[in-house]
Coordinates of N, CA and C in Angstrom, one line a residue:
M216 N 150.8 16.2 14.7 CA 151.4 16.6 15.9 C 152.8 16.2 16.1
T217 N 153.7 17.0 16.5 CA 155.1 16.7 16.7 C 155.2 16.0 18.0
T218 N 156.0 14.9 18.1 CA 156.3 14.3 19.4 C 157.1 15.2 20.2
K219 N 156.8 15.3 21.5 CA 157.5 16.1 22.5 C 158.7 15.3 23.0
T220 N 159.7 16.1 23.4 CA 160.9 15.5 23.9 C 161.2 16.0 25.3
I221 N 161.6 15.1 26.2 CA 162.0 15.4 27.6 C 163.4 15.0 27.8
L222 N 164.2 15.8 28.5 CA 165.5 15.5 28.9 C 165.5 15.2 30.4
I223 N 166.0 14.0 30.7 CA 166.1 13.6 32.1 C 167.6 13.5 32.5
A224 N 168.0 14.3 33.5 CA 169.4 14.2 33.9 C 169.6 13.9 35.4
D225 N 170.2 12.8 35.6 CA 170.4 12.4 37.0 C 171.6 11.4 37.0
D226 N 172.4 11.4 38.0 CA 173.5 10.4 38.1 C 173.0 9.0 38.6
D227 N 171.7 8.9 39.0 CA 171.1 7.6 39.4 C 170.6 7.0 38.2
A228 N 171.3 6.0 37.6 CA 170.9 5.4 36.4 C 169.6 4.6 36.5
D229 N 169.4 4.0 37.6 CA 168.1 3.3 37.9 C 166.9 4.3 37.8
L230 N 167.0 5.4 38.4 CA 166.0 6.4 38.4 C 165.7 7.0 37.0
V231 N 166.8 7.2 36.3 CA 166.7 7.7 34.9 C 166.0 6.7 34.1
N232 N 166.3 5.4 34.2 CA 165.7 4.3 33.5 C 164.2 4.2 33.7
V233 N 163.8 4.3 35.0 CA 162.4 4.2 35.4 C 161.6 5.4 34.8
L234 N 162.2 6.6 34.9 CA 161.5 7.8 34.4 C 161.4 7.8 32.9
A235 N 162.6 7.4 32.3 CA 162.7 7.4 30.8 C 161.6 6.3 30.2
T236 N 161.6 5.2 30.9 CA 160.6 4.1 30.4 C 159.2 4.6 30.4
R237 N 158.9 5.2 31.5 CA 157.5 5.8 31.7 C 157.2 6.9 30.7
C238 N 158.2 7.7 30.4 CA 157.9 8.8 29.5 C 157.8 8.3 28.1
R239 N 158.5 7.2 27.8 CA 158.4 6.6 26.4 C 157.0 6.0 26.3
L240 N 156.5 5.4 27.3 CA 155.2 4.8 27.3 C 154.1 5.9 27.2
L241 N 154.4 7.1 27.6 CA 153.5 8.2 27.4 C 153.6 8.8 26.0
G242 N 154.5 8.3 25.2 CA 154.7 8.7 23.8 C 155.7 9.8 23.6
L243 N 156.6 10.0 24.6 CA 157.6 11.1 24.5 C 158.9 10.6 24.0
N244 N 159.6 11.4 23.3 CA 161.1 11.1 23.0 C 161.8 11.4 24.2
V245 N 162.8 10.7 24.6 CA 163.6 10.9 25.8 C 165.0 11.0 25.5
L246 N 165.6 12.1 26.1 CA 167.1 12.2 26.1 C 167.5 12.1 27.5
C247 N 168.7 11.4 27.7 CA 169.2 11.2 29.1 C 170.7 11.7 29.2
A248 N 170.9 12.2 30.4 CA 172.2 12.7 30.7 C 172.6 12.2 32.2
C249 N 173.8 11.9 32.4 CA 174.2 11.4 33.8 C 175.0 12.5 34.5
D250 N 175.2 13.6 34.0 CA 175.9 14.7 34.7 C 175.4 16.1 34.2
A251 N 175.8 17.1 34.9 CA 175.3 18.5 34.6 C 175.8 19.0 33.2
F252 N 177.1 18.7 32.9 CA 177.6 19.1 31.6 C 176.8 18.5 30.5
G253 N 176.6 17.2 30.6 CA 175.8 16.5 29.5 C 174.4 17.1 29.4
A254 N 173.8 17.4 30.5 CA 172.5 18.0 30.5 C 172.4 19.3 29.8
L255 N 173.4 20.2 30.2 CA 173.5 21.5 29.6 C 173.7 21.4 28.1
S256 N 174.6 20.5 27.7 CA 174.9 20.3 26.3 C 173.7 19.8 25.5
L257 N 173.0 18.8 26.0 CA 171.8 18.3 25.3 C 170.7 19.3 25.3
A258 N 170.5 20.1 26.4 CA 169.4 21.1 26.4 C 169.7 22.1 25.3
R259 N 170.9 22.6 25.2 CA 171.3 23.6 24.2 C 171.2 23.1 22.8
S260 N 171.7 21.9 22.5 CA 171.7 21.4 21.2 C 170.4 20.8 20.7
D261 N 169.6 20.2 21.6 CA 168.4 19.5 21.1 C 167.1 20.2 21.5
R262 N 167.2 21.3 22.4 CA 166.0 22.1 22.7 C 164.8 21.2 23.1
P263 N 164.9 20.4 24.2 CA 163.8 19.6 24.6 C 162.6 20.4 25.0
D264 N 161.5 19.8 25.1 CA 160.2 20.5 25.4 C 160.1 20.6 27.0
M265 N 160.9 19.8 27.7 CA 160.9 19.9 29.2 C 162.2 19.3 29.6
V266 N 162.7 19.7 30.8 CA 163.9 19.2 31.3 C 163.7 18.8 32.8
C267 N 164.2 17.6 33.2 CA 164.2 17.2 34.6 C 165.7 17.1 35.0
L268 N 166.0 17.8 36.1 CA 167.4 17.9 36.6 C 167.5 17.4 38.0
D269 N 168.5 16.6 38.3 CA 168.9 16.4 39.7 C 169.7 17.5 40.1
V270 N 169.8 17.8 41.4 CA 170.6 18.9 41.9 C 172.1 18.5 42.0
E271 N 172.4 17.4 42.7 CA 173.8 17.0 42.9 C 174.1 15.9 41.9
M272 N 174.9 16.4 40.9 CA 175.4 15.5 39.8 C 176.9 15.7 39.6
P273 N 177.6 14.7 39.0 CA 178.9 15.0 38.6 C 179.0 16.1 37.5
A274 N 180.1 16.8 37.5 CA 180.4 17.8 36.6 C 179.4 19.0 36.7
G275 N 178.9 19.2 37.9 CA 178.1 20.4 38.1 C 176.9 20.2 38.9
N276 N 176.0 21.2 39.0 CA 174.8 21.2 39.8 C 173.6 21.5 38.9
G277 N 172.5 20.7 39.1 CA 171.3 21.0 38.3 C 170.7 22.3 38.4
L278 N 170.8 23.0 39.6 CA 170.4 24.3 39.8 C 171.2 25.3 38.9
T279 N 172.5 25.0 38.9 CA 173.3 25.9 38.1 C 173.0 25.7 36.6
V280 N 172.7 24.5 36.1 CA 172.3 24.3 34.8 C 171.0 25.0 34.5
C281 N 170.1 25.0 35.4 CA 168.8 25.7 35.3 C 169.1 27.2 35.1
E282 N 169.9 27.7 35.9 CA 170.3 29.1 35.9 C 170.9 29.5 34.5
M283 N 171.8 28.6 34.0 CA 172.5 28.9 32.7 C 171.5 28.8 31.6
L284 N 170.5 27.9 31.6 CA 169.5 27.8 30.6 C 168.6 29.1 30.6
S285 N 168.4 29.6 31.8 CA 167.5 30.8 31.9 C 168.1 32.0 31.3
F286 N 169.5 32.0 31.1 CA 170.2 33.1 30.5 C 170.3 32.9 29.0
D287 N 169.9 31.7 28.5 CA 170.1 31.4 27.1 C 168.7 31.7 26.4
E288 N 168.7 32.6 25.5 CA 167.5 33.1 24.9 C 166.7 32.0 24.3
S289 N 167.3 31.0 23.7 CA 166.6 29.9 23.0 C 166.1 28.8 24.0
C290 N 166.6 28.9 25.2 CA 166.2 27.8 26.2 C 165.4 28.3 27.3
R291 N 165.3 29.6 27.5 CA 164.7 30.1 28.8 C 163.3 29.8 29.0
T292 N 162.5 29.4 27.9 CA 161.1 29.1 28.1 C 160.9 27.6 28.3
I293 N 161.9 26.8 28.3 CA 161.8 25.3 28.5 C 161.4 25.1 30.0
P294 N 160.3 24.4 30.2 CA 160.0 24.2 31.7 C 161.0 23.2 32.3
I295 N 161.4 23.5 33.5 CA 162.4 22.7 34.1 C 161.8 22.2 35.5
A296 N 161.9 20.9 35.7 CA 161.6 20.3 37.0 C 162.9 19.9 37.7
I297 N 163.1 20.4 39.0 CA 164.2 20.0 39.8 C 163.8 18.9 40.6
L298 N 164.5 17.7 40.4 CA 164.2 16.5 41.2 C 165.3 16.4 42.2
T299 N 165.0 16.5 43.5 CA 166.1 16.5 44.5 C 165.7 15.9 45.8
G300 N 166.6 15.4 46.5 CA 166.4 14.9 47.8 C 166.5 16.0 48.8
R301 N 167.0 17.2 48.4 CA 167.0 18.3 49.3 C 165.7 18.9 49.6
N302 N 165.4 19.2 50.8 CA 164.1 19.9 51.1 C 164.3 21.1 52.1
D303 N 165.6 21.6 52.0 CA 165.9 22.8 52.8 C 165.3 24.0 52.1
P304 N 164.9 25.0 52.9 CA 164.3 26.2 52.4 C 165.1 26.9 51.3
D305 N 166.5 26.9 51.4 CA 167.3 27.6 50.4 C 167.2 26.9 49.0
T306 N 167.1 25.6 49.0 CA 167.0 24.9 47.7 C 165.6 25.2 47.2
I307 N 164.6 25.1 48.0 CA 163.2 25.4 47.5 C 163.1 26.8 47.0
M308 N 163.7 27.8 47.7 CA 163.6 29.2 47.3 C 164.4 29.4 46.0
R309 N 165.5 28.7 45.8 CA 166.3 28.8 44.6 C 165.5 28.3 43.4
C310 N 164.8 27.2 43.7 CA 163.9 26.7 42.5 C 162.8 27.7 42.2
H311 N 162.3 28.3 43.2 CA 161.2 29.3 42.9 C 161.8 30.5 42.2
N312 N 163.0 30.9 42.7 CA 163.6 32.1 42.0 C 164.0 31.9 40.6
L313 N 164.3 30.6 40.3 CA 164.6 30.2 38.9 C 163.4 29.8 38.1
C314 N 162.2 29.9 38.8 CA 160.9 29.5 38.1 C 160.9 28.1 37.6
A315 N 161.5 27.2 38.5 CA 161.6 25.8 38.2 C 160.6 25.1 39.1
Y316 N 160.1 24.0 38.6 CA 159.2 23.1 39.4 C 160.1 22.3 40.4
Y317 N 159.7 22.4 41.6 CA 160.4 21.7 42.7 C 159.7 20.4 42.9
V318 N 160.5 19.2 42.8 CA 159.9 17.9 43.1 C 160.9 17.2 44.0
E319 N 160.4 16.9 45.2 CA 161.3 16.2 46.1 C 161.3 14.8 45.8
K320 N 162.5 14.2 45.8 CA 162.7 12.8 45.6 C 162.2 12.0 46.8
C321 N 161.4 11.0 46.4 CA 160.9 10.1 47.5 C 160.5 8.8 46.8
P322 N 160.0 7.9 47.5 CA 159.6 6.6 46.9 C 158.4 6.7 45.8
E323 N 157.7 7.8 46.0 CA 156.6 8.1 45.1 C 157.0 9.1 43.9
L324 N 158.2 9.2 43.7 CA 158.7 10.2 42.7 C 158.0 10.1 41.4
R325 N 158.0 8.9 40.8 CA 157.3 8.7 39.5 C 155.9 9.2 39.5
S326 N 155.2 9.0 40.5 CA 153.8 9.4 40.6 C 153.7 10.9 40.8
R327 N 154.8 11.6 41.2 CA 154.8 13.0 41.4 C 155.2 13.7 40.0
V328 N 156.1 13.0 39.3 CA 156.6 13.6 38.1 C 155.6 13.4 37.0
E329 N 155.0 12.3 36.9 CA 154.1 12.0 35.8 C 153.0 13.0 35.6
P330 N 152.3 13.4 36.6 CA 151.2 14.4 36.3 C 151.8 15.7 35.8
L331 N 152.9 16.1 36.2 CA 153.5 17.4 35.8 C 153.9 17.2 34.3
V332 N 154.5 16.1 33.9 CA 154.9 15.8 32.5 C 153.6 15.8 31.7
K333 N 152.5 15.2 32.1 CA 151.3 15.1 31.3 C 150.8 16.5 31.2
E334 N 150.7 17.4 32.3 CA 150.2 18.7 32.2 C 151.0 19.6 31.2
L335 N 152.3 19.5 31.2 CA 153.1 20.3 30.4 C 153.2 19.9 29.0
L336 N 153.3 18.6 28.8 CA 153.7 18.1 27.5 C 152.6 17.3 26.7
I337 N 151.7 16.7 27.4 CA 150.7 15.8 26.8 C 149.4 16.4 26.7
E338 N 148.9 17.0 27.8 CA 147.6 17.6 27.9 C 147.6 19.0 28.4
P339 N 148.4 19.9 27.7 CA 148.5 21.3 28.2 C 147.2 22.0 28.2
T340 N 147.0 22.7 29.3 CA 145.7 23.5 29.4 C 145.8 24.8 28.5
A341 N 144.8 25.4 28.3 CA 144.8 26.6 27.5 C 145.6 27.7 28.1
T342 N 145.7 27.7 29.5 CA 146.5 28.7 30.1 C 148.0 28.5 30.0
L343 N 148.4 27.2 29.8 CA 149.8 26.9 29.7 C 150.3 26.9 28.3
A344 N 149.4 26.5 27.3 CA 149.7 26.3 26.0 C 150.2 27.7 25.4
G345 N 151.4 27.7 24.9 CA 151.9 28.9 24.3 C 152.5 29.9 25.2
S346 N 152.3 29.7 26.5 CA 152.8 30.7 27.5 C 154.3 30.3 27.9
E347 N 154.9 31.3 28.5 CA 156.3 31.0 29.0 C 156.2 30.4 30.4
H348 N 156.3 29.1 30.5 CA 156.1 28.3 31.7 C 157.0 28.8 32.8
R349 N 158.2 29.2 32.5 CA 159.1 29.6 33.6 C 158.9 31.1 34.0
S350 N 157.9 31.8 33.5 CA 157.6 33.1 34.0 C 156.8 33.1 35.3
S351 N 156.2 31.9 35.7 CA 155.5 31.7 36.9 C 156.0 30.4 37.5
V352 N 155.8 30.3 38.8 CA 156.3 29.1 39.5 C 155.2 28.2 40.0
A353 N 155.3 26.9 39.8 CA 154.4 25.9 40.3 C 155.3 24.9 41.1
A354 N 154.8 24.7 42.3 CA 155.6 23.7 43.2 C 154.8 22.4 43.3
V355 N 155.4 21.4 42.8 CA 154.7 20.1 42.9 C 154.7 19.6 44.4
D356 N 155.8 19.8 45.1 CA 155.9 19.3 46.5 C 156.6 20.4 47.2
D357 N 156.0 21.3 47.8 CA 156.6 22.5 48.4 C 156.2 22.6 49.8
P358 N 157.2 22.3 50.8 CA 156.9 22.4 52.2 C 156.6 23.8 52.6
L359 N 157.0 24.8 51.9 CA 156.7 26.2 52.2 C 155.2 26.5 52.1
Y360 N 154.5 25.7 51.3 CA 153.1 26.0 51.0 C 152.2 25.0 51.6
R361 N 152.6 24.2 52.5 CA 151.8 23.2 53.1 C 151.0 23.8 54.3

């Protein structure tokens, strides 16, 4: 079995370190970027199995990176989780429109991201295995669906 790779992009170095450490403990290869340009470059060159993007980063916006990857034939099926402190309806709807997983940043962020990572990369179900994850939307924390 090939080791899966996750890209974590956020300008909060402490958050990246915590998520990267946990992902490595789960047996994943981890790529890290501190800005949107770096995230886009790594996603296109290394083709990770999953991408976690912050919205507000230097050198661009994680939602824009998500949009650009959706237009790239070789990257459009990579599942993307948007990690953000924004909880406004426009941001949530943009995540949905981009078929990205919306995860609101909070003190329990790691415990919200980890089950998603496990489901998509470590223990994929028969319905997710081999499917195009971004063709449907799953909200990890979605106030519109509460």
